[in-house]
Structures are given as structure tokens and as C-alpha cells.
Coordinates of C-alpha atoms in Angstrom, one line a residue:
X1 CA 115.4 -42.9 47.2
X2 CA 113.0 -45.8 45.9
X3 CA 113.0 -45.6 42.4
X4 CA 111.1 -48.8 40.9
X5 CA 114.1 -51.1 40.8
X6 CA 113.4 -54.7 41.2
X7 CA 115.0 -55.1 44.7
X8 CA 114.4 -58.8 44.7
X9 CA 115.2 -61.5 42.0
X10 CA 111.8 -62.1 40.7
X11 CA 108.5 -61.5 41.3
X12 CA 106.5 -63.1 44.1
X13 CA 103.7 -64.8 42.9
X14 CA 100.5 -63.1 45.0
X15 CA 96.8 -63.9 45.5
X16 CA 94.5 -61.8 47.5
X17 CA 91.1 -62.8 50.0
X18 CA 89.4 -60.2 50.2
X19 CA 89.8 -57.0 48.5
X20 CA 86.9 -57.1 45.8
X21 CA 85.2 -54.8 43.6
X22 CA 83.0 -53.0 46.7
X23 CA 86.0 -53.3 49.2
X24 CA 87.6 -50.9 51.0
X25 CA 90.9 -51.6 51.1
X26 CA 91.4 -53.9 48.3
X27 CA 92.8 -51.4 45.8
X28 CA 95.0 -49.8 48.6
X29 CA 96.5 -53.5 48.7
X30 CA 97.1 -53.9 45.0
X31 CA 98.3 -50.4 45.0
X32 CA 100.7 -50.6 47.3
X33 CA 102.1 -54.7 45.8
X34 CA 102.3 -54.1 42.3
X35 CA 104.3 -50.6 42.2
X36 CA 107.9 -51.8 42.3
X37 CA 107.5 -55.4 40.1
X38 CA 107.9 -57.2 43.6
X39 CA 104.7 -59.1 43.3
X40 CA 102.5 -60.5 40.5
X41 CA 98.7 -60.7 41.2
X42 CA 98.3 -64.7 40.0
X43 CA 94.9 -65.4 42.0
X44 CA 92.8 -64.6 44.1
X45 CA 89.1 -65.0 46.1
X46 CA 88.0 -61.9 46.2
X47 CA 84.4 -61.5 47.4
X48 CA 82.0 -63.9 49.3
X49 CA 79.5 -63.3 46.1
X50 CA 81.7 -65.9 44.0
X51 CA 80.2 -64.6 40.4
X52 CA 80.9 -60.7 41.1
X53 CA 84.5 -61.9 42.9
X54 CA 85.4 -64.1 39.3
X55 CA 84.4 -61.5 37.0
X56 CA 86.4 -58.7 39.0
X57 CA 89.2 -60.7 39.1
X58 CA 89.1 -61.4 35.4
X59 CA 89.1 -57.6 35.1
X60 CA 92.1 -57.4 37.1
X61 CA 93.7 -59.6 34.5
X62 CA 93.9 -63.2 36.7
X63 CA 93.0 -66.1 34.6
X64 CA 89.3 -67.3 35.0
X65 CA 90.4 -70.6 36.5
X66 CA 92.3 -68.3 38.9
X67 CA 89.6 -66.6 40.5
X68 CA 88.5 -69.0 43.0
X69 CA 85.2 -69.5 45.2
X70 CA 87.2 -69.0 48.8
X71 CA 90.5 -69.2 50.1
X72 CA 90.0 -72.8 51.1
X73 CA 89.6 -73.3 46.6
X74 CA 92.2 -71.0 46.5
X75 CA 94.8 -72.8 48.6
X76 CA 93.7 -76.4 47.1
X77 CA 93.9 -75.4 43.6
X78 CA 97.2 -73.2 44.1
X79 CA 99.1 -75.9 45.8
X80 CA 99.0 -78.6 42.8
X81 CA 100.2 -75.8 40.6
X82 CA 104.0 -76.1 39.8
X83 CA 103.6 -72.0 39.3
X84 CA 101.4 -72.0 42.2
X85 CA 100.4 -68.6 44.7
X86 CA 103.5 -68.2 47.5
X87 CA 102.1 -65.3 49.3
X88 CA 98.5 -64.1 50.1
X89 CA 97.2 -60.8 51.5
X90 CA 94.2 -61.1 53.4
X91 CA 92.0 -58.1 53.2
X92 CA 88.7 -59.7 54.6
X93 CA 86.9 -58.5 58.0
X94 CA 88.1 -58.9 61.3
X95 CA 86.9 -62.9 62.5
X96 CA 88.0 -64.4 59.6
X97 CA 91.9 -63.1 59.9
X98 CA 93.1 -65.8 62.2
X99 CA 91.2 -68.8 60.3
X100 CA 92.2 -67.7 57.2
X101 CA 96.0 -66.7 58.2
X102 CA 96.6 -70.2 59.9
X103 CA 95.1 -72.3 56.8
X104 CA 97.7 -70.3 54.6
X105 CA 101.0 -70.7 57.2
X106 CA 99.6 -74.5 56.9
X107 CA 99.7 -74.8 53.1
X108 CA 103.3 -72.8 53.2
X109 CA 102.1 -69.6 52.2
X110 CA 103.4 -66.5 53.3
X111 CA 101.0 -63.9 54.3
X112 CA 100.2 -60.4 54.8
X113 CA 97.3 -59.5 56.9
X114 CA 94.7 -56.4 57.9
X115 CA 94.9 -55.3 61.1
X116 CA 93.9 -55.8 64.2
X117 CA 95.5 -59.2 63.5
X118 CA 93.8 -61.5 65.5
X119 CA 90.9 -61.1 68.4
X120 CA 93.5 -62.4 71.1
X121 CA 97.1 -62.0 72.2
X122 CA 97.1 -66.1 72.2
X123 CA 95.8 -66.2 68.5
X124 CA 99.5 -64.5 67.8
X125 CA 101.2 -66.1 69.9
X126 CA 100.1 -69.4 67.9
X127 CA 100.4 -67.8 65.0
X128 CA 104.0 -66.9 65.6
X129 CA 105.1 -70.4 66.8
X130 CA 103.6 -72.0 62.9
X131 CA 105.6 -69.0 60.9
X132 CA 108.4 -70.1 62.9
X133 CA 108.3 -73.6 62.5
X134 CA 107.2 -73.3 58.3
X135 CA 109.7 -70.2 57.8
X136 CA 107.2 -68.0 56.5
X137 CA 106.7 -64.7 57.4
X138 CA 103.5 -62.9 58.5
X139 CA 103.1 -58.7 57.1
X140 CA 100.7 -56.7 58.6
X141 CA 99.0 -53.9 57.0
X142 CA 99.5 -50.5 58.8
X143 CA 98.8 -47.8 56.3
X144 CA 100.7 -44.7 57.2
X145 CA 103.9 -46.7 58.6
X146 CA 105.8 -46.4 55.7
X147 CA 105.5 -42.7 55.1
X148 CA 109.0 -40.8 55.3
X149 CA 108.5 -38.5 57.6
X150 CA 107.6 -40.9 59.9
X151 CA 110.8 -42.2 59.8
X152 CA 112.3 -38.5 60.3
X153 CA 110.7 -38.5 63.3
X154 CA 112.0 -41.4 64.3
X155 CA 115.8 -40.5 63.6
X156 CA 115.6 -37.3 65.2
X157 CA 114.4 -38.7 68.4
X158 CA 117.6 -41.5 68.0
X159 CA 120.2 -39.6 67.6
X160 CA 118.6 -37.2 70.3
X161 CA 117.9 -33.9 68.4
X162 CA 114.3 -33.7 70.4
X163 CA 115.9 -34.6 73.7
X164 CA 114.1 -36.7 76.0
X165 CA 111.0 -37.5 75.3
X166 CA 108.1 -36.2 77.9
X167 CA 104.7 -36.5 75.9
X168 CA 103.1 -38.2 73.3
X169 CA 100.2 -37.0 72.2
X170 CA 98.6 -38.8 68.7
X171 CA 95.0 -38.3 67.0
X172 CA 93.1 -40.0 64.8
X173 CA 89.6 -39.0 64.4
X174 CA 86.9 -39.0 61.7
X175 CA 83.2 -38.1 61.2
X176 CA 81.9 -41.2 59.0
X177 CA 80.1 -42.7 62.0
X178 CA 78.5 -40.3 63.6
X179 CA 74.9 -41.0 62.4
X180 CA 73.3 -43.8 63.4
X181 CA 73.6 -47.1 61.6
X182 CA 70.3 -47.8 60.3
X183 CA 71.4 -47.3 56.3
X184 CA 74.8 -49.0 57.1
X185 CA 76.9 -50.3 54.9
X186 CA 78.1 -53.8 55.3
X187 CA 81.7 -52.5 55.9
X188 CA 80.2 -50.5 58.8
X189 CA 77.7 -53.3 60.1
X190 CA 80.6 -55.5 60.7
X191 CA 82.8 -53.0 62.4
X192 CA 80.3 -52.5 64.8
X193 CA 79.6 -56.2 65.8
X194 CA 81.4 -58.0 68.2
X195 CA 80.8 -61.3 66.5
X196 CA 82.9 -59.9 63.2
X197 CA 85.2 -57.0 64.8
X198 CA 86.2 -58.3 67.8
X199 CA 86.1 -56.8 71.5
X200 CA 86.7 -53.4 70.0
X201 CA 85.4 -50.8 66.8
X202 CA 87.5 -47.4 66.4
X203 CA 90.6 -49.1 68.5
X204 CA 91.3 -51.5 66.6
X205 CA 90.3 -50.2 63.6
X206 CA 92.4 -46.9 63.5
X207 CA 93.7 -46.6 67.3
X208 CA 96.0 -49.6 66.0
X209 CA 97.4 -47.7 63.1
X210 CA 98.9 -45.1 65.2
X211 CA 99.9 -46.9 68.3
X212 CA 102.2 -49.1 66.3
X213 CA 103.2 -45.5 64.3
X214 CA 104.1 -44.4 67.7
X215 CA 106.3 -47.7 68.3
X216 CA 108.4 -46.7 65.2
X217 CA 109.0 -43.4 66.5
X218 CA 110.0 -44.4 70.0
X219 CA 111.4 -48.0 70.0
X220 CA 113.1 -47.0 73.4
X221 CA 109.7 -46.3 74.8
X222 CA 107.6 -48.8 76.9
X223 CA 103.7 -48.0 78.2
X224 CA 104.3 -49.2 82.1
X225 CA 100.5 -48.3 82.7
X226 CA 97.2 -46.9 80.8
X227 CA 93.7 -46.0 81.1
X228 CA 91.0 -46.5 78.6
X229 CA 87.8 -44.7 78.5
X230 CA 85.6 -45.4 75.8
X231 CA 81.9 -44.4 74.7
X232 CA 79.4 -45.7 72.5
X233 CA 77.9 -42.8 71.6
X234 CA 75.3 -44.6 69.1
X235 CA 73.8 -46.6 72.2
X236 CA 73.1 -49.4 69.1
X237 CA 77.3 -50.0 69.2
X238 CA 77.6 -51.0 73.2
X239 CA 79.7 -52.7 74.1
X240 CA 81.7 -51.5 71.0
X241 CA 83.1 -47.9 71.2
X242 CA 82.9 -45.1 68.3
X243 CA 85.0 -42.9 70.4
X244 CA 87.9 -43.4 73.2
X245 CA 90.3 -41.3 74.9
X246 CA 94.0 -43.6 76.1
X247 CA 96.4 -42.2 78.8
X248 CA 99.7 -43.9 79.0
X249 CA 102.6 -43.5 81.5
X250 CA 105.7 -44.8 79.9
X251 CA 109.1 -46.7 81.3
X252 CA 111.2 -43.3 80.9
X253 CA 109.0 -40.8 82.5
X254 CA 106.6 -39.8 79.7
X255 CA 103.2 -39.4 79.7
X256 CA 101.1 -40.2 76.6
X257 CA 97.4 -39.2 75.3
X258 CA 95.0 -40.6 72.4
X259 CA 92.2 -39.9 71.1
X260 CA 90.3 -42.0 68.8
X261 CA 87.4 -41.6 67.2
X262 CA 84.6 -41.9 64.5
X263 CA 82.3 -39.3 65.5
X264 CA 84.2 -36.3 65.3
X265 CA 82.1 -34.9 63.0
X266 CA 82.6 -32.7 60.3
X267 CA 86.3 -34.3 60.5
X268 CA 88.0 -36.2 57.3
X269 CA 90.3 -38.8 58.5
X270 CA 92.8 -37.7 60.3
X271 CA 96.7 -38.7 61.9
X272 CA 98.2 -36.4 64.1
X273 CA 101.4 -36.7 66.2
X274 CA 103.1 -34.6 68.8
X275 CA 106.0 -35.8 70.2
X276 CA 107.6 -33.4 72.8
X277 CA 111.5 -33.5 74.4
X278 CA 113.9 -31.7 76.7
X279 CA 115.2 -30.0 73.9
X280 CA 113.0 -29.5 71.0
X281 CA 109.0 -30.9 69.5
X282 CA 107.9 -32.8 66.0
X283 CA 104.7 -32.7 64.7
X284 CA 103.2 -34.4 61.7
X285 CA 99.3 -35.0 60.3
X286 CA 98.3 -36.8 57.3
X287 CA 96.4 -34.1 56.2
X288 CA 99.4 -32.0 55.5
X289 CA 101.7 -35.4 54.6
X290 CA 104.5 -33.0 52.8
X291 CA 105.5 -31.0 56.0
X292 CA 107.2 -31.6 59.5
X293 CA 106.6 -28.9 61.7
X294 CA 110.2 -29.0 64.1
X295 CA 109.8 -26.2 67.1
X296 CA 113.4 -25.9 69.5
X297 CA 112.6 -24.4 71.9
X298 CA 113.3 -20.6 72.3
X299 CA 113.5 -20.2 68.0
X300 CA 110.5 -19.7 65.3
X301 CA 109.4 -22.8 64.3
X302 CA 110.7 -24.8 61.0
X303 CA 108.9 -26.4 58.6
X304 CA 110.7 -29.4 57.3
X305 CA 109.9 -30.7 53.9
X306 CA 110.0 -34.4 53.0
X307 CA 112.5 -35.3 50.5
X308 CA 115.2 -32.3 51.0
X309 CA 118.7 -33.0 51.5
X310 CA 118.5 -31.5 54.9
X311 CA 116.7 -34.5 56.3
X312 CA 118.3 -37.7 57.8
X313 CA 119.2 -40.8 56.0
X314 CA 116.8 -42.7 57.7
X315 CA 113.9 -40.5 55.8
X316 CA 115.8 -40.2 52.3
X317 CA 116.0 -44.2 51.7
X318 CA 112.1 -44.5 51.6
X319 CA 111.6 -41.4 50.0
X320 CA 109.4 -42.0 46.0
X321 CA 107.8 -38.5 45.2
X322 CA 110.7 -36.2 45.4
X323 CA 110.3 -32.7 46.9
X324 CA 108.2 -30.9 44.8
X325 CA 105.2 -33.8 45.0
X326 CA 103.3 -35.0 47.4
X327 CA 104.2 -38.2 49.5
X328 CA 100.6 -39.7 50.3
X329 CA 99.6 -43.1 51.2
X330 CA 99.7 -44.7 48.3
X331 CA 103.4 -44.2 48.6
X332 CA 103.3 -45.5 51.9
X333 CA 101.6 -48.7 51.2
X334 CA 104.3 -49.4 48.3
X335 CA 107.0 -49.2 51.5
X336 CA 105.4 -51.6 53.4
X337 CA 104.7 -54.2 50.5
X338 CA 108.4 -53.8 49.6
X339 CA 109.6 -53.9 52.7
X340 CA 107.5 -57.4 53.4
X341 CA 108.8 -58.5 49.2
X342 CA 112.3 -58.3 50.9
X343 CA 111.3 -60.2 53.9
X344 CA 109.9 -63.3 52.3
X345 CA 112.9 -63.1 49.6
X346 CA 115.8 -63.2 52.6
X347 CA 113.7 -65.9 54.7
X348 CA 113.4 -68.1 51.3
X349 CA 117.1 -67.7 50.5
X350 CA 117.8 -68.6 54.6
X351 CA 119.6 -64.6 54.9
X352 CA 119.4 -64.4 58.7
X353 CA 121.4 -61.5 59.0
X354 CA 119.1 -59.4 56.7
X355 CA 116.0 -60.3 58.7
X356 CA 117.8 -59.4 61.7
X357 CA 118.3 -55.9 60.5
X358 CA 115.5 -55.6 58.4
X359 CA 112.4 -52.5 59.3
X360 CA 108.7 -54.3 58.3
X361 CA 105.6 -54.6 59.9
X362 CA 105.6 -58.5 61.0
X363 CA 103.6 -61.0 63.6
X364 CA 105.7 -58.9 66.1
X365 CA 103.7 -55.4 64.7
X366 CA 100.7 -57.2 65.0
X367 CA 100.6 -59.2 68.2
X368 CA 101.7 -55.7 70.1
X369 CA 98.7 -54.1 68.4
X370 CA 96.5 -57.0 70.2
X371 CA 98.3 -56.4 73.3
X372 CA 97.6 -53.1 73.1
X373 CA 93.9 -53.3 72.7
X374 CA 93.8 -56.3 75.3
X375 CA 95.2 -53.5 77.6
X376 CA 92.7 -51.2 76.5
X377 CA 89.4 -53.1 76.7
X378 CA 90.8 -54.3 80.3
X379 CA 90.9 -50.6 81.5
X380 CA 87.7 -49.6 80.1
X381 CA 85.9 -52.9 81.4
X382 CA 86.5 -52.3 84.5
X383 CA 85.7 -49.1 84.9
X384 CA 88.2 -46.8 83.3
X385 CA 90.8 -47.7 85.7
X386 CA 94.7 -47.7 85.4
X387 CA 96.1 -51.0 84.6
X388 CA 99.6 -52.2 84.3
X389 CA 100.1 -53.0 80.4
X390 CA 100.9 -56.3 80.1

């Protein structure tokens, strides 16, 4: 069980772009860095409006002189600090990630990026080879991937309690786009732009998050083939989608489904995963985070709790709440964060073997997200056809 204990010797000294006071998922960021004294918030560039961005900042409690005009100021002024940032989250939309990413991997900054990661599979790819060469690492951000259930899940279909898996099926839906996108935000204008969001909206904005949950569960598991069809349902959209259905045929026999979508409406956000064996099923949602539903075949269902004895190791280590409270995303977020702290410690004290055996959402995470959605667009492009995943 995580209990607040410095893991690592000291604090990593953090900055964030991105992440300002009318932000979406700056807080989530800061929530889930400065829970277990892994990182100290030192700077930061926080909005494109660079008075609003200082005086938030200032509120956060970084120094004036801290709060710079754009991660270009940020990285200039940093580096001729002898206390200077070493690791920056990037919490800033789409089209600026790979820009941003490569300028900090230059300056010898680790980072930890929103996802998708990049626009292209090649933008990784590059990506990977400077971490690599500078020793850095690269986090991604994939909200819900640090949850302990999650990680039941994952045990359980190890050590073979489900059986072999035959189908996948995963949701994530919401209703927050269903109107059209006349009043807007900006968070929503630029999701829906492929000039800032990339070739894709609702699959690389949440279709990611669960396809790279559904890689934790079933490491084993490779998509041989899948078909994407997507709509635009608000014509205004084209060519992004705001909904999109995925079938996948997988290496071992199993046959996948997704449905993604921000138009369901009426529907809060919402996770959901199915995974079905020979033997027995799992199924988990974020809207009822607490509970496993486990259902062998040919007995009454069990609910499984998270943070009882009964579950496996592999849950208990990343467990926070306890059993009688609630293990949410907050939580969650504080997993990842430590998980990357520990990452960036090992690869600056040159501890190869930790790395090697080490669970956190790295370039790897992110570059099979892009692949993923390369795959996708592919399929739906050319007329919702199956294509082999490559």
C-alpha cells in the first residue's frame, strides 16, 4: 500500500506548460505530482495569456521570476540556474506536444506528456531515439492507468484465473459534445480542428486512454487486424469524428470491440471494460471505481472490492484509500506521477535493472497509442475496411 513515503531521495524539481487557471487538466497534473513529496512545482509557463499565466502561478506559490512567458523562456532561464527545472509536464493541446517535448529532451529535461503524444508514429520514433541518446525519460499521461483494479484485472488474467481470453469489449462515452459547436469553448474548438488535434477527435482524445488500459490488462495480447468506423455526427467536425465504433481480431484468437464517443448524450464520462475467458469474466467502470464485478462461469457473480486482502499483490502495492474509501482518479494520477518520479530517479542514478522491471507509462505507452490511431484513421479512410495493424 502507498502511504506518502518519499520513495526517492529528494524531490524532483518540476515545471509545467500548460495547465493554467482555465485548463482542463492542469490541476489533475499537479494533483497527481505533488501527493507523495516526489516533485516540487519550481516553474512553470502556464497559459498563452502571459499576465493571467504569471499571476496563477504566483498563486500556486512559484516565484514571480519563475513564471515565465513560454516554454522556450522557460527552458532559457531554467538552464543557467544552478537549482534549475529537471522535469517538465506538458499539458498544452495536441500540435504543440512534439515541438515542445523535443525542445525539452534537447535542453536535458525529462518530460511527461498528454496524450495522444505526437500526430505520427515517426514523431515517436524520433522522439525515442533523443531520450535515448540524452538518458531522459518520456511519461505519458493516461488517467485511469494507475487505478488498482486495473491491475487486478491484469493479475488475474496472468496467472490465468479468467482462462483464455476470447473478447474484449471497452467503452468510453460521454455527452459533452453532442450540441453543436457554435458556443464552444476553446478546449473544444481545438479538439475538433485538424490543424491543433491531429487526424483524429474522440480517438485520441479518450479512445487512447483505454486502448493502452486494455494493453495493461493483456500484455500477451496483439491486434493482428481492425476496422474503424467513425462519424462526424456534427457535419462542422468532418473529417474529425465525435463517435467511432473499433473491431479488433487479436494474435490468440480473440475478438475485440470499442466504442468511443462524445455524443452519447445524457452520459457522464464513462470507462467500461469486459474482459471475457474460457473460464471466468472481469468487469470494471469508472463510475463505480470501488467494485470488480468477477462472474465464473456456472456460480452467482462476486463483487470484488479494491483494497481487501482477498485481492492479488499486484492490486495491493498501488492501493492509497483503503477499503472503506473510494479509489478515484486522483489516486490514480498520483500512481502514474510516482511511478514516472521513480523512473527519472533510476535512469539518473544509471539503475538499469530497475528500469528494466519497472510498470510506467513511457515513449513506449505513447508511440503504441499513435500506432493505434494510425491504424484506426487507415481503416476508416478507406472505407471502413479491415486492415492489418501495423
Amino acid at each position: 500500500m502507498i502511504n506518502g513515503e518519499r520513495l526517492i531521495d529528494r524531490p524532483l524539481r518540476w515545471g509545467m506548460v500548460g495547465g493554467g487557471r482555465t485548463g482542463q487538466v492542469g490541476y489533475k497534473h499537479r494533483t497527481g505530482a505533488l501527493r507523495d513529496g516526489s516533485y516540487q512545482l519550481v516553474c512553470g509557463a502556464f497559459d498563452l495569456d502571459v499576465a493571467r499565466g504569471r499571476d496563477f502561478g504566483v498563486k500556486l506559490g512559484v516565484a514571480p521570476e519563475r513564471c515565465h512567458d513560454d516554454y522556450k523562456a522557460l527552458i532559457a532561464a531554467e538552464s543557467q540556474r544552478p537549482d534549475g527545472v529537471e522535469v517538465v509536464s506538458i499539458a498544452t493541446p495536441n500540435f504543440t506536444h512534439y515541438e515542445i517535448t523535443k525542445a525539452c529532451l534537447e535542453a536535458g529535461l525529462h518530460v511527461i506528456c498528454e496524450k495522444p503524444l505526437f500526430f505520427t508514429v515517426a514523431e515517436c520514433d524520433e522522439i525515442a531515439r533523443l531520450a535515448e541518446e540524452k538518458g531522459l525519460i518520456v511519461g505519458v499521461t493516461y488517467g485511469f492507468s494507475g487505478h488498482p483494479l486495473l491491475h487486478q484485472m491484469a493479475a488475474m488474467v496472468k496467472k490465468g484465473i479468467l482462462g483464455d481470453i476470447r473478447i474484449v469489449d471497452m467503452q468510453y462515452t460521454h455527452g459533452f459534445s453532442s450540441g453543436d459547436d457554435a458556443n464552444a469553448s476553446d478546449a473544444q474548438k481545438w479538439r475538433t480542428n485538424p490543424a491543433t488535434s491531429g487526424p483524429t477527435f474522440v480517438l485520441g482524445d479518450i479512445g487512447t486512454h483505454i486502448y493502452y488500459m486494455s494493453q495493461i490488462v493483456l500484455p500477451h495480447m496483439k491486434i493482428e487486424k481492425l476496422l474503424c468506423d467513425r462519424q462526424s455526427f456534427i457535419r462542422s467536425r468532418a473529417p474529425l469524428e465525435d463517435n467511432a465504433y473499433v473491431l479488433s481480431h487479436y494474435d490468440n484468437g480473440a475478438v475485440g470491440r470499442l466504442w468511443v464517443s462524445s455524443v452519447n448524450a445524457g452520459s457522464m464520462a464513462s470507462q467500461r471494460f469486459r474482459f471475457v475467458g474460457s473460464k471466468a469474466s472481469v468487469e470494471w467502470t469508472d463510475t463505480q471505481p470501488n467494485e470488480l464485478i468477477y462472474e465464473v462461469q456456472g456460480q452467482p457473480p462476486q463483487v470484488l472490492h479494491h483494497g481487501m486482502p482477498y485481492l492479488e499483490d499486484e492490486s495491493l502495492r498501488y492501493e492509497r484509500m483503503g477499503a472503506l474509501h473510494t479509489e478515484g482518479l486522483g489516486d490514480s494520477w498520483s500512481n502514474i506521477y510516482l511511478w514516472i518520479a521513480q523512473a527519472i530517479d533510476a535512469k539518473k542514478r544509471g539503475d538499469a535493472a530497475f528500469l528494466r522491471d519497472h510498470h510506467y507509462p513511457g515513449i513506449k505507452a505513447g508511440t503504441d497509442g499513435v500506432r493505434w490511431l494510425e491504424n484506426c484513421v487507415r481503416s476508416a479512410d478507406a472505407g471502413s475496411v479491415w486492415v492489418r495493424f501495423e
